[in-house]
Amino acid sequence: MSITLLARKQVQALTPYQSARRIGGHGHIWLNANEAADSGEYQLDCSRLNRYPECQPPHVVNAYAAYAGVSAEQLLVTRGGDEGIELLIRTFCEPGQDNIVICSPTYGMYAISAETNGVGIIDVPLNNQRQPDFDGIIAKLNNTKIVFLCSPNNPTGDLVDSTGLRRLLDAAKGRALVVVDEAYIEFCPEFTQADLLDDYPQLVLIRTLSKAFGLAGLRCGFTIANPEVIGLLLKVIPPYPIPEPVAQIAAQALSDTGLATMRARVADINQLKVTLTEQLRQHPQVQEVFAPNGNYVLVRFSQGAALFARMAKAGIILRDFASRPGLADCIRITIGTQTEMDAVLDVLQQEQ
Ligand SMILES: *Cc1c(COP(=O)(O)O)cnc(C)c1O
């Protein structure tokens, strides 16, 4: 008898998340996972590694709360933003019964986490302006525990409209949580929805150190919500989610120096992004450059597959979204270094 048949039916049917790392490729320029091009320098004190760490290291919680302008009771530290997404689903959704709403095309982990936990997925696709279809979502609320929005949206880059979001939050009162995933908010901090938290107890934000802070390898993220929501998540989170070295490095990243480094990195990336998008928009093979609000830009080329292959041949690994509905010929380019952006433009200029 095969071991596989012993696994839960749900798990047997799963296709694992196709992360940029898993898809891989042979390249020397990695622009497929929205990682930062540099990580920074950190010190480690190993004298306490014999002890179990705090479940919620207070110096990390307090530093992030101060940075985000919220209170410590509104915050949960997790193993990346992804663990926050998974915890929300495991805490609020009854397997085999409840649903989440996603608005495709969007970040893949909402659906993966739901599927792994036997929770249903209702897709209410983005409308023609690539905004959430707020009326469509509201119509599904009876049947839904969590609505996942992403702002800036990965991969399209669009920001969720605040007026529509408020309307959804009003409709969701007492019925469902509304999660706004702000993994990329440092690249456009003026658009955070954090100021709505006080008015809407069912609003949840997801944040991470993986993108603007340059620490994807650290696995550290944050869930921001009403203290009642945080209290429920704390019942489900494992006892020692944040390893001691992670807490130490996260605290350094959130110090005044760390925040200054992050803001300088963001300024550099945003500048490179402006230059890249201007040059892309003038290129005859480029049909559309989507809203560039994160550290990436989604581009529709006239012949996406051929261009993706040419880039790969030149050692430049990008992320292909062509198979997603509405994203034919679309490729997402992470903003890397100046040299990496020049390499991308070089390949684009070459005759085929
Ligand atoms: C990268 C990302 C995350 C979380 O990443 P972690 O590395 O798990 O913190 C969450 N949401 C979106 C949209 C992302 O792109």
Coordinates of C-alpha atoms and ligand atoms in Angstrom, one line a residue:
M1 CA 0.0 0.0 0.0
S2 CA 1.3 3.4 -1.0
I3 CA 2.1 5.8 1.9
T4 CA 0.5 8.6 -0.2
L5 CA -2.9 6.9 0.2
L6 CA -2.6 7.4 4.0
A7 CA -2.5 11.1 3.6
R8 CA -5.6 13.3 3.9
K9 CA -7.6 13.3 0.7
Q10 CA -7.2 17.1 0.7
V11 CA -3.4 16.8 0.8
Q12 CA -3.3 14.0 -1.9
A13 CA -5.1 16.4 -4.3
L14 CA -2.8 19.4 -3.6
T15 CA -0.4 20.9 -6.0
P16 CA 2.3 22.6 -3.9
Y17 CA 2.7 26.4 -4.3
Q18 CA 4.9 27.2 -7.3
S19 CA 7.1 29.7 -5.5
A20 CA 9.7 31.5 -7.5
R21 CA 12.4 29.5 -5.7
R22 CA 10.8 26.2 -6.6
I23 CA 10.3 27.1 -10.2
G24 CA 13.9 28.2 -10.2
G25 CA 15.8 28.4 -13.5
H26 CA 19.5 28.8 -14.4
G27 CA 20.2 32.5 -14.1
H28 CA 22.5 34.9 -12.5
I29 CA 20.0 37.8 -12.3
W30 CA 17.0 36.9 -10.1
L31 CA 14.1 39.2 -10.7
N32 CA 11.3 36.8 -10.2
A33 CA 10.5 36.8 -6.4
N34 CA 10.3 40.6 -5.5
E35 CA 13.3 40.2 -3.3
A36 CA 15.5 43.1 -2.4
A37 CA 18.9 43.2 -4.1
D38 CA 20.8 43.6 -0.8
S39 CA 20.2 42.4 2.8
G40 CA 22.2 44.5 5.1
E41 CA 24.5 43.7 8.1
Y42 CA 23.4 42.3 11.4
Q43 CA 24.9 41.1 14.7
L44 CA 24.0 37.9 16.5
D45 CA 24.3 37.2 20.2
C46 CA 24.2 33.5 20.6
S47 CA 24.4 33.4 24.4
R48 CA 20.7 32.7 24.8
L49 CA 20.2 30.0 22.3
N50 CA 19.9 27.3 25.0
R51 CA 16.5 28.9 26.0
Y52 CA 13.2 28.7 24.3
P53 CA 12.4 32.1 22.7
E54 CA 9.4 34.3 23.7
C55 CA 6.3 33.5 21.6
Q56 CA 6.0 37.2 20.8
P57 CA 9.4 38.9 21.4
P58 CA 8.4 42.2 23.1
H59 CA 11.3 44.3 21.6
V60 CA 10.2 43.2 18.1
V61 CA 6.5 43.8 18.8
N62 CA 7.1 47.2 20.3
A63 CA 9.4 48.3 17.6
Y64 CA 7.1 47.3 14.8
A65 CA 4.1 48.8 16.6
A66 CA 5.9 52.1 16.9
Y67 CA 6.9 51.9 13.2
A68 CA 3.3 51.1 12.1
G69 CA 1.6 53.6 14.4
V70 CA -0.4 50.9 16.2
S71 CA -0.4 49.5 19.7
A72 CA 1.3 46.3 20.8
E73 CA -2.1 44.6 21.4
Q74 CA -2.9 45.1 17.7
L75 CA 0.1 43.2 16.5
L76 CA 1.2 39.6 16.0
V77 CA 4.7 38.6 14.8
T78 CA 4.6 35.6 12.5
R79 CA 7.0 33.5 10.3
G80 CA 6.6 35.7 7.3
G81 CA 3.3 37.3 6.2
D82 CA 2.4 33.8 4.9
E83 CA 2.0 32.4 8.4
G84 CA -0.4 35.3 9.2
I85 CA -2.5 34.4 6.2
E86 CA -2.6 30.7 7.2
L87 CA -3.4 31.5 10.9
L88 CA -6.3 33.7 9.9
I89 CA -7.8 30.9 7.8
R90 CA -7.2 28.3 10.5
T91 CA -8.6 30.5 13.2
F92 CA -11.7 31.8 11.4
C93 CA -12.7 29.2 8.8
E94 CA -14.4 25.9 9.6
P95 CA -13.0 23.2 7.3
G96 CA -15.5 21.7 4.8
Q97 CA -17.9 24.5 5.5
D98 CA -16.6 28.1 5.3
N99 CA -15.2 30.0 2.3
I100 CA -12.7 32.8 1.7
V101 CA -13.1 35.4 -1.1
I102 CA -10.1 36.1 -3.3
C103 CA -10.0 38.6 -6.2
S104 CA -7.9 37.2 -9.0
P105 CA -5.3 37.7 -10.3
T106 CA -3.7 38.1 -6.9
Y107 CA -1.2 36.5 -4.5
G108 CA -1.4 32.7 -4.6
M109 CA -1.0 31.9 -0.9
Y110 CA -4.6 32.8 0.1
A111 CA -6.0 30.1 -2.1
I112 CA -3.2 27.6 -1.2
S113 CA -3.7 28.1 2.5
A114 CA -7.5 27.7 2.1
E115 CA -7.1 24.6 0.1
T116 CA -4.6 23.0 2.5
N117 CA -7.1 23.6 5.3
G118 CA -10.2 22.3 3.5
V119 CA -11.7 25.8 3.2
G120 CA -13.6 26.8 0.1
I121 CA -12.4 29.6 -2.3
I122 CA -14.8 32.0 -4.0
D123 CA -13.1 34.0 -6.7
V124 CA -14.6 37.4 -7.4
P125 CA -12.1 38.6 -10.1
L126 CA -10.9 42.2 -10.3
N127 CA -13.0 44.3 -12.6
N128 CA -11.9 46.0 -15.8
Q129 CA -10.2 48.8 -13.8
R130 CA -8.4 46.1 -11.9
Q131 CA -10.3 47.1 -8.7
P132 CA -12.0 44.6 -6.5
D133 CA -15.6 44.1 -7.6
F134 CA -17.0 45.4 -4.3
D135 CA -20.7 44.7 -5.1
G136 CA -19.7 41.2 -6.2
I137 CA -17.9 40.6 -3.0
I138 CA -20.6 42.0 -0.8
A139 CA -23.1 39.7 -2.6
K140 CA -20.9 36.7 -1.4
L141 CA -20.5 37.8 2.3
N142 CA -23.2 35.5 3.7
N143 CA -21.1 32.7 2.5
T144 CA -17.7 34.0 3.5
K145 CA -15.5 34.3 6.6
I146 CA -12.5 36.2 5.2
V147 CA -12.1 38.5 2.2
F148 CA -8.5 38.8 1.0
L149 CA -7.5 42.0 -0.8
C150 CA -4.0 42.9 -1.7
S151 CA -2.8 46.5 -1.9
P152 CA -0.5 47.1 -3.8
N153 CA -1.8 43.9 -5.5
N154 CA 0.7 41.3 -6.5
P155 CA 1.1 41.0 -9.4
T156 CA -0.8 43.9 -11.0
G157 CA 0.4 46.6 -8.6
D158 CA -2.9 48.3 -8.2
L159 CA -4.0 49.9 -4.9
V160 CA -7.4 49.1 -3.4
D161 CA -9.8 52.1 -3.6
S162 CA -10.5 53.4 -0.1
T163 CA -14.1 54.4 -0.7
G164 CA -14.9 50.9 -2.0
L165 CA -13.0 49.3 0.9
R166 CA -15.0 51.3 3.5
R167 CA -18.2 50.2 1.8
L168 CA -17.1 46.6 2.0
L169 CA -16.1 47.0 5.6
D170 CA -19.5 48.5 6.5
A171 CA -21.2 45.5 4.8
A172 CA -18.9 43.0 6.4
K173 CA -19.5 44.2 10.0
G174 CA -20.2 41.2 12.2
R175 CA -20.1 38.8 9.2
A176 CA -16.5 38.5 7.8
L177 CA -13.0 39.8 8.2
V178 CA -11.5 41.9 5.5
V179 CA -7.8 41.4 5.1
V180 CA -5.7 44.0 3.2
D181 CA -2.3 42.5 2.4
E182 CA 0.2 45.4 2.5
A183 CA 3.4 43.3 1.9
Y184 CA 4.6 46.2 -0.4
I185 CA 3.2 49.2 1.4
E186 CA 6.7 50.6 2.2
F187 CA 7.0 51.5 -1.5
C188 CA 3.9 53.8 -1.2
P189 CA 3.4 54.3 2.5
E190 CA 0.9 57.1 2.0
F191 CA -1.6 54.5 0.8
T192 CA -1.7 52.3 3.9
Q193 CA -5.2 51.5 5.2
A194 CA -3.9 51.5 8.8
D195 CA -5.9 54.6 9.7
L196 CA -9.2 52.6 9.2
L197 CA -8.3 50.1 12.0
D198 CA -9.8 52.2 14.7
D199 CA -13.2 52.4 12.9
Y200 CA -13.4 48.8 11.7
P201 CA -12.7 46.0 14.1
Q202 CA -13.0 43.4 11.3
L203 CA -10.1 45.0 9.3
V204 CA -6.8 43.0 9.3
L205 CA -3.5 44.1 7.7
I206 CA -0.7 41.8 6.6
R207 CA 2.9 43.1 6.6
T208 CA 6.3 41.6 6.1
L209 CA 10.1 42.2 6.4
S210 CA 10.6 40.2 3.2
K211 CA 10.3 43.0 0.7
A212 CA 11.3 46.6 1.5
F213 CA 13.4 45.5 4.5
G214 CA 15.3 43.1 2.3
L215 CA 14.9 40.1 4.7
A216 CA 13.0 37.4 2.7
G217 CA 15.3 34.8 4.2
L218 CA 14.5 35.8 7.8
R219 CA 10.9 34.8 7.6
C220 CA 9.3 37.5 9.7
G221 CA 6.0 39.2 9.1
F222 CA 3.2 40.9 11.0
T223 CA -0.5 40.8 11.3
I224 CA -2.2 44.0 12.5
A225 CA -5.7 43.9 13.7
N226 CA -8.1 44.6 16.6
P227 CA -6.9 43.1 19.9
E228 CA -9.8 40.6 19.9
V229 CA -8.6 39.2 16.5
I230 CA -5.0 39.1 17.7
G231 CA -6.1 37.3 20.9
L232 CA -7.8 34.6 18.8
L233 CA -4.8 34.2 16.5
L234 CA -2.6 33.8 19.6
K235 CA -4.6 30.7 20.6
V236 CA -3.7 29.0 17.3
I237 CA -0.1 30.2 16.7
P238 CA 2.5 27.6 17.8
P239 CA 4.3 28.4 21.1
Y240 CA 7.7 29.3 19.7
P241 CA 7.1 30.7 16.2
I242 CA 9.9 33.3 16.2
P243 CA 13.4 31.8 16.6
E244 CA 15.8 33.9 18.8
P245 CA 18.1 34.9 15.9
V246 CA 15.1 36.0 13.9
A247 CA 13.9 38.2 16.7
Q248 CA 17.4 39.7 17.1
I249 CA 17.7 40.6 13.4
A250 CA 14.2 41.9 13.2
A251 CA 14.8 44.2 16.1
Q252 CA 17.9 45.6 14.4
A253 CA 16.0 46.0 11.1
L254 CA 13.3 48.0 13.0
S255 CA 15.8 50.2 14.9
D256 CA 16.2 53.9 13.8
T257 CA 19.2 52.9 11.7
G258 CA 17.4 49.9 10.3
L259 CA 14.4 52.0 9.3
A260 CA 16.7 54.6 7.7
T261 CA 18.4 51.9 5.6
M262 CA 15.0 50.5 4.6
R263 CA 13.8 54.0 3.5
A264 CA 17.0 54.6 1.5
R265 CA 16.5 51.3 -0.2
V266 CA 12.9 52.1 -1.0
A267 CA 13.9 55.5 -2.5
D268 CA 16.6 53.8 -4.7
I269 CA 14.1 51.2 -5.9
N270 CA 11.4 53.7 -6.6
Q271 CA 13.8 55.8 -8.6
L272 CA 15.0 52.8 -10.6
K273 CA 11.4 51.8 -11.1
V274 CA 10.5 55.3 -12.6
T275 CA 13.4 55.0 -15.0
L276 CA 12.6 51.5 -16.0
T277 CA 8.8 52.1 -16.6
E278 CA 9.6 55.2 -18.7
Q279 CA 11.9 53.2 -20.9
L280 CA 9.5 50.3 -21.1
R281 CA 6.6 52.5 -22.1
Q282 CA 8.6 53.8 -25.1
H283 CA 9.5 50.4 -26.3
P284 CA 7.6 49.1 -29.4
Q285 CA 7.3 45.6 -27.9
V286 CA 5.6 46.8 -24.8
Q287 CA 1.8 47.0 -24.9
E288 CA 1.1 48.0 -21.3
V289 CA 3.0 48.8 -18.1
F290 CA 0.7 48.1 -15.1
A291 CA 0.5 50.3 -12.0
P292 CA 4.0 50.3 -10.5
N293 CA 3.3 50.7 -6.8
G294 CA 5.5 47.9 -5.4
N295 CA 9.1 46.9 -6.0
Y296 CA 8.0 45.2 -9.2
V297 CA 6.3 46.1 -12.5
L298 CA 4.0 43.9 -14.5
V299 CA 4.4 44.4 -18.2
R300 CA 2.4 43.2 -21.2
F301 CA 4.6 42.5 -24.2
S302 CA 3.5 41.9 -27.7
Q303 CA 5.2 38.4 -27.5
G304 CA 5.6 37.6 -23.9
A305 CA 6.7 34.0 -24.2
A306 CA 9.4 34.8 -26.7
L307 CA 10.7 37.6 -24.6
F308 CA 10.6 35.5 -21.4
A309 CA 12.7 32.9 -23.2
R310 CA 15.2 35.5 -24.4
M311 CA 15.6 36.9 -20.9
A312 CA 16.1 33.4 -19.5
K313 CA 18.7 32.6 -22.2
A314 CA 20.6 35.8 -21.0
G315 CA 20.4 34.5 -17.4
I316 CA 17.7 36.9 -16.3
I317 CA 14.9 35.1 -14.4
L318 CA 11.6 36.9 -14.5
R319 CA 8.1 35.7 -13.5
D320 CA 5.7 34.7 -16.2
F321 CA 2.0 35.4 -15.6
A322 CA 0.8 34.6 -19.1
S323 CA -1.3 31.6 -17.9
R324 CA -3.4 33.8 -15.6
P325 CA -6.8 35.0 -16.8
G326 CA -6.5 38.4 -18.3
L327 CA -2.7 38.4 -18.1
A328 CA -1.8 37.0 -21.5
D329 CA 1.8 38.0 -22.5
C330 CA 2.3 39.5 -19.0
I331 CA 5.7 39.3 -17.2
R332 CA 6.5 40.6 -13.8
I333 CA 9.9 42.2 -13.3
T334 CA 11.3 42.8 -9.8
I335 CA 13.2 46.0 -9.5
G336 CA 16.8 45.0 -8.7
T337 CA 20.0 47.0 -9.1
Q338 CA 20.8 49.5 -11.8
T339 CA 23.1 46.9 -13.4
E340 CA 20.3 44.4 -13.4
M341 CA 17.8 46.9 -14.9
D342 CA 20.3 47.8 -17.6
A343 CA 20.7 44.1 -18.4
V344 CA 16.9 43.7 -18.8
L345 CA 16.7 46.7 -21.1
D346 CA 19.7 45.4 -23.1
V347 CA 18.0 42.1 -23.9
L348 CA 14.8 44.0 -24.8
Q349 CA 16.8 46.3 -27.2
Q350 CA 18.5 43.3 -28.9
E351 CA 17.0 42.3 -32.3
Q352 CA 15.3 38.9 -32.1
Ligands
LIG1 C1 5.8 38.4 -0.4 C2 4.3 38.5 -0.1 C3 3.8 38.1 1.2 C4 4.5 37.5 2.3 O1 5.7 37.1 2.2 P1 6.5 36.5 3.4 O2 7.9 36.3 2.9 O3 5.8 35.2 3.9 O4 6.5 37.5 4.5 C5 2.5 38.3 1.4 N1 1.7 38.9 0.5 C6 2.1 39.2 -0.7 C7 1.2 39.8 -1.7 C8 3.5 39.0 -1.0 O5 3.9 39.4 -2.3

